[in-house]
Amino acid sequence: MLPLSRVFTINLVYCGLACALIPGSPEQQTRRAIRSLKNAIEAARENDRIARFYVDYLIPLPRETKAEDIDPWPGGLAQMYPYAEGILKDILHEVVDEPAGPCSTQVLSEPDCCGFFVQESKTSPKNDIAAILFPSVDQLGNMEEIDEMVGDQRTLILFNKQFQRPADFGFGNGDRCRKAIFDKYEYGFAFQEFACRGEDTKLTFEYPHWSSCVICEENVDLGQQEIPLLEPSEQRPSYEALEKKINEVLPEPLWMRKMGEAEEKGLKFQRRR
């Protein structure tokens, strides 16, 4: 029988043959977000649904970020805002049919680093697209007002929202925020990352499906490998479902795999280059 480390290497090579599940660069993430949003907007119009979408975009780290940096965004949303602003403008400009001039912007809340963007279309006002950048629970009133202003014919996007569930809006606001947001919006694009069972887990939503994978980088010979997890689904996979699948495809935890590689090849600083 082959040693577990060898079996694991074979599995990684096999998985590496599949097409990339996650964007390989900020430019690719932007292109995929544009394509997904276009498809989502078209589907909403074909099915007579109001076009209201979440976008979770993984903002790339600043060029000056170093590996030893504990927090690459020490300035928080204020530091992220200029990067996110440029990305959002690029996305809106490409999603809108025949954009009419540059995207207009307005600061909704300077302390909360929340902004409002509108990209108009030459073809028709109903093809205009509006977006709110970094909306938080404190902007519930703004979101309600903008939703009414945008109307049923135009698209409105919540870009990198700073809340996850109705409970985030506090006691007494549950029904209000459900009506204004959670019962109305769906995902138009997402690229999310988090730890599941200690593994580097990635989720992507490209209309109309969620996809999932884990990233393995402990094998220096193979480099970064994407291991697909669950089958594409219209529902966002739960943490429990992801954990169960990870236990199937990677029965050995990360620390054990790293230990096995060290025993087989020696410590990294001892290996010949």
PDB file of C-alpha atoms in Angstrom:
ATOM      1  CA  MET A   1       0.000   0.000   0.000  1.00  0.00           C
ATOM      2  CA  LEU A   2       1.086   3.566  -0.694  1.00  0.00           C
ATOM      3  CA  PRO A   3       1.830   5.768   2.322  1.00  0.00           C
ATOM      4  CA  LEU A   4      -0.869   8.284   3.168  1.00  0.00           C
ATOM      5  CA  SER A   5       1.351  11.180   2.146  1.00  0.00           C
ATOM      6  CA  ARG A   6       1.752   9.648  -1.326  1.00  0.00           C
ATOM      7  CA  VAL A   7      -1.984   8.988  -1.678  1.00  0.00           C
ATOM      8  CA  PHE A   8      -2.674  12.585  -0.680  1.00  0.00           C
ATOM      9  CA  THR A   9      -0.218  13.825  -3.327  1.00  0.00           C
ATOM     10  CA  ILE A  10      -1.960  11.771  -6.032  1.00  0.00           C
ATOM     11  CA  ASN A  11      -5.336  13.197  -4.991  1.00  0.00           C
ATOM     12  CA  LEU A  12      -3.974  16.734  -5.196  1.00  0.00           C
ATOM     13  CA  VAL A  13      -2.604  16.151  -8.694  1.00  0.00           C
ATOM     14  CA  TYR A  14      -5.980  14.815  -9.800  1.00  0.00           C
ATOM     15  CA  CYS A  15      -7.846  17.780  -8.316  1.00  0.00           C
ATOM     16  CA  GLY A  16      -5.400  20.177  -9.920  1.00  0.00           C
ATOM     17  CA  LEU A  17      -6.571  19.018 -13.341  1.00  0.00           C
ATOM     18  CA  ALA A  18      -9.944  20.685 -12.815  1.00  0.00           C
ATOM     19  CA  CYS A  19     -10.521  24.279 -13.874  1.00  0.00           C
ATOM     20  CA  ALA A  20      -9.892  26.982 -11.289  1.00  0.00           C
ATOM     21  CA  LEU A  21     -12.808  27.319  -8.906  1.00  0.00           C
ATOM     22  CA  ILE A  22     -11.728  30.651  -7.459  1.00  0.00           C
ATOM     23  CA  PRO A  23     -10.526  33.842  -9.167  1.00  0.00           C
ATOM     24  CA  GLY A  24      -6.781  33.787  -9.710  1.00  0.00           C
ATOM     25  CA  SER A  25      -6.353  37.579  -9.639  1.00  0.00           C
ATOM     26  CA  PRO A  26      -8.280  40.759  -8.755  1.00  0.00           C
ATOM     27  CA  GLU A  27      -8.872  41.338 -12.476  1.00  0.00           C
ATOM     28  CA  GLN A  28     -10.357  37.878 -12.871  1.00  0.00           C
ATOM     29  CA  GLN A  29     -12.561  38.385  -9.813  1.00  0.00           C
ATOM     30  CA  THR A  30     -13.863  41.611 -11.348  1.00  0.00           C
ATOM     31  CA  ARG A  31     -14.575  39.940 -14.694  1.00  0.00           C
ATOM     32  CA  ARG A  32     -16.425  37.101 -12.994  1.00  0.00           C
ATOM     33  CA  ALA A  33     -18.415  39.543 -10.854  1.00  0.00           C
ATOM     34  CA  ILE A  34     -19.455  41.473 -13.973  1.00  0.00           C
ATOM     35  CA  ARG A  35     -20.541  38.328 -15.788  1.00  0.00           C
ATOM     36  CA  SER A  36     -22.466  37.003 -12.798  1.00  0.00           C
ATOM     37  CA  LEU A  37     -24.263  40.303 -12.173  1.00  0.00           C
ATOM     38  CA  LYS A  38     -25.261  40.599 -15.821  1.00  0.00           C
ATOM     39  CA  ASN A  39     -26.732  37.101 -15.714  1.00  0.00           C
ATOM     40  CA  ALA A  40     -28.526  37.794 -12.410  1.00  0.00           C
ATOM     41  CA  ILE A  41     -30.027  41.069 -13.673  1.00  0.00           C
ATOM     42  CA  GLU A  42     -31.160  39.454 -16.912  1.00  0.00           C
ATOM     43  CA  ALA A  43     -32.808  36.596 -14.999  1.00  0.00           C
ATOM     44  CA  ALA A  44     -34.580  39.041 -12.667  1.00  0.00           C
ATOM     45  CA  ARG A  45     -36.002  40.964 -15.613  1.00  0.00           C
ATOM     46  CA  GLU A  46     -37.105  37.811 -17.429  1.00  0.00           C
ATOM     47  CA  ASN A  47     -38.928  36.610 -14.314  1.00  0.00           C
ATOM     48  CA  ASP A  48     -40.418  40.014 -13.413  1.00  0.00           C
ATOM     49  CA  ARG A  49     -38.458  40.226 -10.155  1.00  0.00           C
ATOM     50  CA  ILE A  50     -37.127  43.403  -8.613  1.00  0.00           C
ATOM     51  CA  ALA A  51     -33.349  43.459  -9.167  1.00  0.00           C
ATOM     52  CA  ARG A  52     -31.834  43.698  -5.679  1.00  0.00           C
ATOM     53  CA  PHE A  53     -28.472  42.020  -5.125  1.00  0.00           C
ATOM     54  CA  TYR A  54     -25.700  41.473  -2.607  1.00  0.00           C
ATOM     55  CA  VAL A  55     -22.103  41.463  -3.809  1.00  0.00           C
ATOM     56  CA  ASP A  56     -19.364  40.126  -1.538  1.00  0.00           C
ATOM     57  CA  TYR A  57     -16.094  41.110  -3.193  1.00  0.00           C
ATOM     58  CA  LEU A  58     -12.757  40.059  -1.701  1.00  0.00           C
ATOM     59  CA  ILE A  59     -10.781  43.297  -1.856  1.00  0.00           C
ATOM     60  CA  PRO A  60      -7.108  42.584  -2.699  1.00  0.00           C
ATOM     61  CA  LEU A  61      -4.524  43.509  -0.109  1.00  0.00           C
ATOM     62  CA  PRO A  62      -2.526  46.728  -0.600  1.00  0.00           C
ATOM     63  CA  ARG A  63       0.705  46.334  -2.574  1.00  0.00           C
ATOM     64  CA  GLU A  64       2.738  47.415   0.440  1.00  0.00           C
ATOM     65  CA  THR A  65       1.390  44.530   2.585  1.00  0.00           C
ATOM     66  CA  LYS A  66       4.124  42.335   4.074  1.00  0.00           C
ATOM     67  CA  ALA A  67       3.876  38.705   5.139  1.00  0.00           C
ATOM     68  CA  GLU A  68       4.572  39.634   8.761  1.00  0.00           C
ATOM     69  CA  ASP A  69       1.748  42.189   8.937  1.00  0.00           C
ATOM     70  CA  ILE A  70      -0.746  41.146  11.610  1.00  0.00           C
ATOM     71  CA  ASP A  71      -3.502  43.321  10.173  1.00  0.00           C
ATOM     72  CA  PRO A  72      -3.142  44.336   6.495  1.00  0.00           C
ATOM     73  CA  TRP A  73      -5.960  46.872   6.952  1.00  0.00           C
ATOM     74  CA  PRO A  74      -5.048  48.759  10.162  1.00  0.00           C
ATOM     75  CA  GLY A  75      -7.210  51.661   8.997  1.00  0.00           C
ATOM     76  CA  GLY A  76     -10.285  49.448   8.621  1.00  0.00           C
ATOM     77  CA  LEU A  77     -13.020  50.497   6.193  1.00  0.00           C
ATOM     78  CA  ALA A  78     -11.524  53.984   5.827  1.00  0.00           C
ATOM     79  CA  GLN A  79      -8.368  52.426   4.373  1.00  0.00           C
ATOM     80  CA  MET A  80     -10.349  49.977   2.225  1.00  0.00           C
ATOM     81  CA  TYR A  81     -12.711  52.603   0.817  1.00  0.00           C
ATOM     82  CA  PRO A  82     -10.508  54.024  -1.990  1.00  0.00           C
ATOM     83  CA  TYR A  83      -9.696  50.510  -3.217  1.00  0.00           C
ATOM     84  CA  ALA A  84     -13.331  49.378  -3.061  1.00  0.00           C
ATOM     85  CA  GLU A  85     -14.540  52.594  -4.704  1.00  0.00           C
ATOM     86  CA  GLY A  86     -12.404  52.008  -7.794  1.00  0.00           C
ATOM     87  CA  ILE A  87     -13.453  48.354  -8.021  1.00  0.00           C
ATOM     88  CA  LEU A  88     -17.141  49.161  -7.678  1.00  0.00           C
ATOM     89  CA  LYS A  89     -16.981  51.896 -10.324  1.00  0.00           C
ATOM     90  CA  ASP A  90     -15.297  49.493 -12.755  1.00  0.00           C
ATOM     91  CA  ILE A  91     -17.936  46.825 -12.153  1.00  0.00           C
ATOM     92  CA  LEU A  92     -20.889  49.200 -12.563  1.00  0.00           C
ATOM     93  CA  HIS A  93     -19.418  50.711 -15.718  1.00  0.00           C
ATOM     94  CA  GLU A  94     -19.179  47.270 -17.347  1.00  0.00           C
ATOM     95  CA  VAL A  95     -22.507  45.913 -16.131  1.00  0.00           C
ATOM     96  CA  VAL A  96     -24.562  48.892 -17.378  1.00  0.00           C
ATOM     97  CA  ASP A  97     -25.615  48.884 -21.030  1.00  0.00           C
ATOM     98  CA  GLU A  98     -23.915  51.820 -22.764  1.00  0.00           C
ATOM     99  CA  PRO A  99     -22.871  53.822 -19.690  1.00  0.00           C
ATOM    100  CA  ALA A 100     -23.553  57.544 -19.856  1.00  0.00           C
ATOM    101  CA  GLY A 101     -20.410  59.211 -18.553  1.00  0.00           C
ATOM    102  CA  PRO A 102     -18.601  58.452 -15.282  1.00  0.00           C
ATOM    103  CA  CYS A 103     -20.205  56.944 -12.213  1.00  0.00           C
ATOM    104  CA  SER A 104     -21.612  59.526  -9.789  1.00  0.00           C
ATOM    105  CA  THR A 105     -20.876  59.143  -6.081  1.00  0.00           C
ATOM    106  CA  GLN A 106     -22.140  60.490  -2.781  1.00  0.00           C
ATOM    107  CA  VAL A 107     -20.980  59.883   0.787  1.00  0.00           C
ATOM    108  CA  LEU A 108     -23.860  58.615   2.923  1.00  0.00           C
ATOM    109  CA  SER A 109     -21.906  58.421   6.179  1.00  0.00           C
ATOM    110  CA  GLU A 110     -18.306  59.521   6.609  1.00  0.00           C
ATOM    111  CA  PRO A 111     -17.860  57.905  10.063  1.00  0.00           C
ATOM    112  CA  ASP A 112     -19.241  54.590   8.738  1.00  0.00           C
ATOM    113  CA  CYS A 113     -17.379  54.878   5.416  1.00  0.00           C
ATOM    114  CA  CYS A 114     -20.582  54.283   3.473  1.00  0.00           C
ATOM    115  CA  GLY A 115     -21.094  55.600  -0.046  1.00  0.00           C
ATOM    116  CA  PHE A 116     -23.768  55.695  -2.735  1.00  0.00           C
ATOM    117  CA  PHE A 117     -22.963  55.141  -6.427  1.00  0.00           C
ATOM    118  CA  VAL A 118     -25.052  55.509  -9.576  1.00  0.00           C
ATOM    119  CA  GLN A 119     -24.024  54.495 -13.087  1.00  0.00           C
ATOM    120  CA  GLU A 120     -26.494  55.839 -15.629  1.00  0.00           C
ATOM    121  CA  SER A 121     -27.214  54.264 -19.009  1.00  0.00           C
ATOM    122  CA  LYS A 122     -27.620  56.004 -22.360  1.00  0.00           C
ATOM    123  CA  THR A 123     -30.265  53.511 -23.487  1.00  0.00           C
ATOM    124  CA  SER A 124     -32.906  53.919 -20.775  1.00  0.00           C
ATOM    125  CA  PRO A 125     -33.248  55.077 -17.145  1.00  0.00           C
ATOM    126  CA  LYS A 126     -34.420  51.558 -16.226  1.00  0.00           C
ATOM    127  CA  ASN A 127     -30.954  50.298 -17.172  1.00  0.00           C
ATOM    128  CA  ASP A 128     -29.269  52.544 -14.581  1.00  0.00           C
ATOM    129  CA  ILE A 129     -27.619  50.687 -11.710  1.00  0.00           C
ATOM    130  CA  ALA A 130     -27.180  52.014  -8.165  1.00  0.00           C
ATOM    131  CA  ALA A 131     -25.012  50.582  -5.392  1.00  0.00           C
ATOM    132  CA  ILE A 132     -24.355  51.213  -1.715  1.00  0.00           C
ATOM    133  CA  LEU A 133     -20.778  50.533  -0.596  1.00  0.00           C
ATOM    134  CA  PHE A 134     -20.160  49.182   2.931  1.00  0.00           C
ATOM    135  CA  PRO A 135     -23.754  49.589   4.188  1.00  0.00           C
ATOM    136  CA  SER A 136     -24.084  48.869   7.905  1.00  0.00           C
ATOM    137  CA  VAL A 137     -26.991  48.522  10.325  1.00  0.00           C
ATOM    138  CA  ASP A 138     -26.821  52.285  10.902  1.00  0.00           C
ATOM    139  CA  GLN A 139     -27.790  52.881   7.265  1.00  0.00           C
ATOM    140  CA  LEU A 140     -31.112  51.035   7.414  1.00  0.00           C
ATOM    141  CA  GLY A 141     -33.002  54.290   6.858  1.00  0.00           C
ATOM    142  CA  ASN A 142     -30.722  55.214   3.936  1.00  0.00           C
ATOM    143  CA  MET A 143     -31.251  51.808   2.352  1.00  0.00           C
ATOM    144  CA  GLU A 144     -35.016  52.194   2.621  1.00  0.00           C
ATOM    145  CA  GLU A 145     -34.944  55.683   1.097  1.00  0.00           C
ATOM    146  CA  ILE A 146     -32.618  54.684  -1.743  1.00  0.00           C
ATOM    147  CA  ASP A 147     -34.659  51.567  -2.485  1.00  0.00           C
ATOM    148  CA  GLU A 148     -37.759  53.735  -2.902  1.00  0.00           C
ATOM    149  CA  MET A 149     -35.868  56.255  -5.030  1.00  0.00           C
ATOM    150  CA  VAL A 150     -34.395  53.582  -7.319  1.00  0.00           C
ATOM    151  CA  GLY A 151     -37.818  52.021  -7.849  1.00  0.00           C
ATOM    152  CA  ASP A 152     -38.839  48.639  -9.195  1.00  0.00           C
ATOM    153  CA  GLN A 153     -37.380  49.080 -12.685  1.00  0.00           C
ATOM    154  CA  ARG A 154     -33.742  49.734 -11.787  1.00  0.00           C
ATOM    155  CA  THR A 155     -31.070  47.607 -10.130  1.00  0.00           C
ATOM    156  CA  LEU A 156     -29.727  48.242  -6.613  1.00  0.00           C
ATOM    157  CA  ILE A 157     -26.667  46.501  -5.171  1.00  0.00           C
ATOM    158  CA  LEU A 158     -25.403  46.248  -1.593  1.00  0.00           C
ATOM    159  CA  PHE A 159     -21.635  45.958  -2.043  1.00  0.00           C
ATOM    160  CA  ASN A 160     -19.727  44.345   0.851  1.00  0.00           C
ATOM    161  CA  LYS A 161     -22.478  44.835   3.413  1.00  0.00           C
ATOM    162  CA  GLN A 162     -21.380  45.012   7.055  1.00  0.00           C
ATOM    163  CA  PHE A 163     -24.174  42.829   8.477  1.00  0.00           C
ATOM    164  CA  GLN A 164     -25.188  39.194   8.125  1.00  0.00           C
ATOM    165  CA  ARG A 165     -28.555  38.587   9.806  1.00  0.00           C
ATOM    166  CA  PRO A 166     -31.641  40.414  11.122  1.00  0.00           C
ATOM    167  CA  ALA A 167     -30.337  40.090  14.682  1.00  0.00           C
ATOM    168  CA  ASP A 168     -27.480  42.443  13.758  1.00  0.00           C
ATOM    169  CA  PHE A 169     -30.001  45.306  13.530  1.00  0.00           C
ATOM    170  CA  GLY A 170     -30.896  45.058  17.186  1.00  0.00           C
ATOM    171  CA  PHE A 171     -34.044  44.495  19.176  1.00  0.00           C
ATOM    172  CA  GLY A 172     -37.235  45.751  17.576  1.00  0.00           C
ATOM    173  CA  ASN A 173     -35.888  46.089  14.024  1.00  0.00           C
ATOM    174  CA  GLY A 174     -36.329  42.495  12.892  1.00  0.00           C
ATOM    175  CA  ASP A 175     -39.507  42.913  10.843  1.00  0.00           C
ATOM    176  CA  ARG A 176     -38.361  46.212   9.403  1.00  0.00           C
ATOM    177  CA  CYS A 177     -34.986  44.966   8.148  1.00  0.00           C
ATOM    178  CA  ARG A 178     -36.499  41.730   6.798  1.00  0.00           C
ATOM    179  CA  LYS A 179     -38.968  43.712   4.717  1.00  0.00           C
ATOM    180  CA  ALA A 180     -36.369  46.221   3.540  1.00  0.00           C
ATOM    181  CA  ILE A 181     -33.440  43.834   2.947  1.00  0.00           C
ATOM    182  CA  PHE A 182     -33.535  40.129   3.734  1.00  0.00           C
ATOM    183  CA  ASP A 183     -36.825  39.324   1.992  1.00  0.00           C
ATOM    184  CA  LYS A 184     -35.859  41.383  -1.044  1.00  0.00           C
ATOM    185  CA  TYR A 185     -32.168  40.828  -1.847  1.00  0.00           C
ATOM    186  CA  GLU A 186     -30.390  37.818  -3.321  1.00  0.00           C
ATOM    187  CA  TYR A 187     -26.759  37.231  -4.217  1.00  0.00           C
ATOM    188  CA  GLY A 188     -25.445  38.526  -7.526  1.00  0.00           C
ATOM    189  CA  PHE A 189     -21.808  37.586  -6.874  1.00  0.00           C
ATOM    190  CA  ALA A 190     -19.705  36.448  -3.924  1.00  0.00           C
ATOM    191  CA  PHE A 191     -16.137  35.445  -3.189  1.00  0.00           C
ATOM    192  CA  GLN A 192     -15.834  34.508   0.467  1.00  0.00           C
ATOM    193  CA  GLU A 193     -13.051  32.901   2.497  1.00  0.00           C
ATOM    194  CA  PHE A 194     -12.960  31.505   6.033  1.00  0.00           C
ATOM    195  CA  ALA A 195     -11.540  28.642   8.085  1.00  0.00           C
ATOM    196  CA  CYS A 196     -13.528  25.406   8.274  1.00  0.00           C
ATOM    197  CA  ARG A 197     -11.971  22.616  10.348  1.00  0.00           C
ATOM    198  CA  GLY A 198      -8.787  24.652  10.193  1.00  0.00           C
ATOM    199  CA  GLU A 199      -8.714  24.507   6.375  1.00  0.00           C
ATOM    200  CA  ASP A 200      -8.535  27.508   4.035  1.00  0.00           C
ATOM    201  CA  THR A 201     -12.079  27.342   2.645  1.00  0.00           C
ATOM    202  CA  LYS A 202     -13.386  29.391  -0.283  1.00  0.00           C
ATOM    203  CA  LEU A 203     -16.958  29.956  -1.457  1.00  0.00           C
ATOM    204  CA  THR A 204     -17.939  31.591  -4.726  1.00  0.00           C
ATOM    205  CA  PHE A 205     -21.345  32.552  -6.043  1.00  0.00           C
ATOM    206  CA  GLU A 206     -21.632  33.072  -9.764  1.00  0.00           C
ATOM    207  CA  TYR A 207     -25.238  33.216 -10.809  1.00  0.00           C
ATOM    208  CA  PRO A 208     -27.032  30.947 -10.189  1.00  0.00           C
ATOM    209  CA  HIS A 209     -24.744  28.579  -8.227  1.00  0.00           C
ATOM    210  CA  TRP A 210     -22.569  28.455  -5.126  1.00  0.00           C
ATOM    211  CA  SER A 211     -19.300  26.517  -5.428  1.00  0.00           C
ATOM    212  CA  SER A 212     -16.896  25.499  -2.669  1.00  0.00           C
ATOM    213  CA  CYS A 213     -13.315  24.324  -2.321  1.00  0.00           C
ATOM    214  CA  VAL A 214     -10.388  24.192   0.073  1.00  0.00           C
ATOM    215  CA  ILE A 215      -6.907  25.481  -0.716  1.00  0.00           C
ATOM    216  CA  CYS A 216      -3.905  23.323   0.152  1.00  0.00           C
ATOM    217  CA  GLU A 217      -0.408  24.779   0.018  1.00  0.00           C
ATOM    218  CA  GLU A 218       1.572  22.508   2.326  1.00  0.00           C
ATOM    219  CA  ASN A 219       3.091  20.494  -0.531  1.00  0.00           C
ATOM    220  CA  VAL A 220       5.842  22.734  -1.916  1.00  0.00           C
ATOM    221  CA  ASP A 221       6.321  20.525  -4.984  1.00  0.00           C
ATOM    222  CA  LEU A 222       2.705  20.905  -6.119  1.00  0.00           C
ATOM    223  CA  GLY A 223       2.155  24.480  -4.962  1.00  0.00           C
ATOM    224  CA  GLN A 224      -1.347  25.792  -4.379  1.00  0.00           C
ATOM    225  CA  GLN A 225      -4.029  23.207  -5.042  1.00  0.00           C
ATOM    226  CA  GLU A 226      -7.811  23.637  -5.159  1.00  0.00           C
ATOM    227  CA  ILE A 227      -9.831  20.697  -3.864  1.00  0.00           C
ATOM    228  CA  PRO A 228     -13.526  20.882  -4.809  1.00  0.00           C
ATOM    229  CA  LEU A 229     -15.989  20.158  -2.038  1.00  0.00           C
ATOM    230  CA  LEU A 230     -19.759  20.141  -2.553  1.00  0.00           C
ATOM    231  CA  GLU A 231     -21.600  20.024  -5.867  1.00  0.00           C
ATOM    232  CA  PRO A 232     -22.681  23.457  -7.169  1.00  0.00           C
ATOM    233  CA  SER A 233     -25.958  24.504  -5.549  1.00  0.00           C
ATOM    234  CA  GLU A 234     -28.399  27.407  -5.609  1.00  0.00           C
ATOM    235  CA  GLN A 235     -28.275  27.453  -1.800  1.00  0.00           C
ATOM    236  CA  ARG A 236     -25.224  28.651   0.124  1.00  0.00           C
ATOM    237  CA  PRO A 237     -23.662  25.566   1.751  1.00  0.00           C
ATOM    238  CA  SER A 238     -23.771  25.385   5.527  1.00  0.00           C
ATOM    239  CA  TYR A 239     -20.682  25.186   7.719  1.00  0.00           C
ATOM    240  CA  GLU A 240     -21.746  21.707   8.859  1.00  0.00           C
ATOM    241  CA  ALA A 241     -22.060  20.422   5.285  1.00  0.00           C
ATOM    242  CA  LEU A 242     -18.654  21.836   4.384  1.00  0.00           C
ATOM    243  CA  GLU A 243     -17.028  20.348   7.483  1.00  0.00           C
ATOM    244  CA  LYS A 244     -18.500  16.924   6.738  1.00  0.00           C
ATOM    245  CA  LYS A 245     -17.202  17.014   3.174  1.00  0.00           C
ATOM    246  CA  ILE A 246     -13.760  18.190   4.262  1.00  0.00           C
ATOM    247  CA  ASN A 247     -13.593  15.213   6.627  1.00  0.00           C
ATOM    248  CA  GLU A 248     -14.257  12.978   3.619  1.00  0.00           C
ATOM    249  CA  VAL A 249     -11.771  14.457   1.150  1.00  0.00           C
ATOM    250  CA  LEU A 250      -9.098  15.385   3.710  1.00  0.00           C
ATOM    251  CA  PRO A 251      -9.350  12.885   6.575  1.00  0.00           C
ATOM    252  CA  GLU A 252      -5.972  14.004   7.937  1.00  0.00           C
ATOM    253  CA  PRO A 253      -5.985  17.491   9.530  1.00  0.00           C
ATOM    254  CA  LEU A 254      -3.584  20.116   8.228  1.00  0.00           C
ATOM    255  CA  TRP A 255      -1.074  19.762  11.068  1.00  0.00           C
ATOM    256  CA  MET A 256      -0.836  16.009  10.476  1.00  0.00           C
ATOM    257  CA  ARG A 257      -0.274  16.451   6.740  1.00  0.00           C
ATOM    258  CA  LYS A 258       2.478  18.977   7.394  1.00  0.00           C
ATOM    259  CA  MET A 259       4.095  16.605   9.877  1.00  0.00           C
ATOM    260  CA  GLY A 260       3.937  13.782   7.319  1.00  0.00           C
ATOM    261  CA  GLU A 261       5.610  15.932   4.673  1.00  0.00           C
ATOM    262  CA  ALA A 262       8.357  16.948   7.112  1.00  0.00           C
ATOM    263  CA  GLU A 263       9.035  13.287   7.967  1.00  0.00           C
ATOM    264  CA  GLU A 264       9.194  12.331   4.294  1.00  0.00           C
ATOM    265  CA  LYS A 265      11.150  15.308   2.897  1.00  0.00           C
ATOM    266  CA  GLY A 266      12.705  16.913   5.953  1.00  0.00           C
ATOM    267  CA  LEU A 267      12.124  20.411   7.245  1.00  0.00           C
ATOM    268  CA  LYS A 268      11.846  23.088   4.556  1.00  0.00           C
ATOM    269  CA  PHE A 269      15.061  24.861   5.516  1.00  0.00           C
ATOM    270  CA  GLN A 270      16.920  21.535   5.290  1.00  0.00           C
ATOM    271  CA  ARG A 271      15.779  20.684   1.750  1.00  0.00           C
ATOM    272  CA  ARG A 272      17.960  21.218  -1.261  1.00  0.00           C
ATOM    273  CA  ARG A 273      16.730  23.909  -3.580  1.00  0.00           C
TER     274      ARG A 273
END
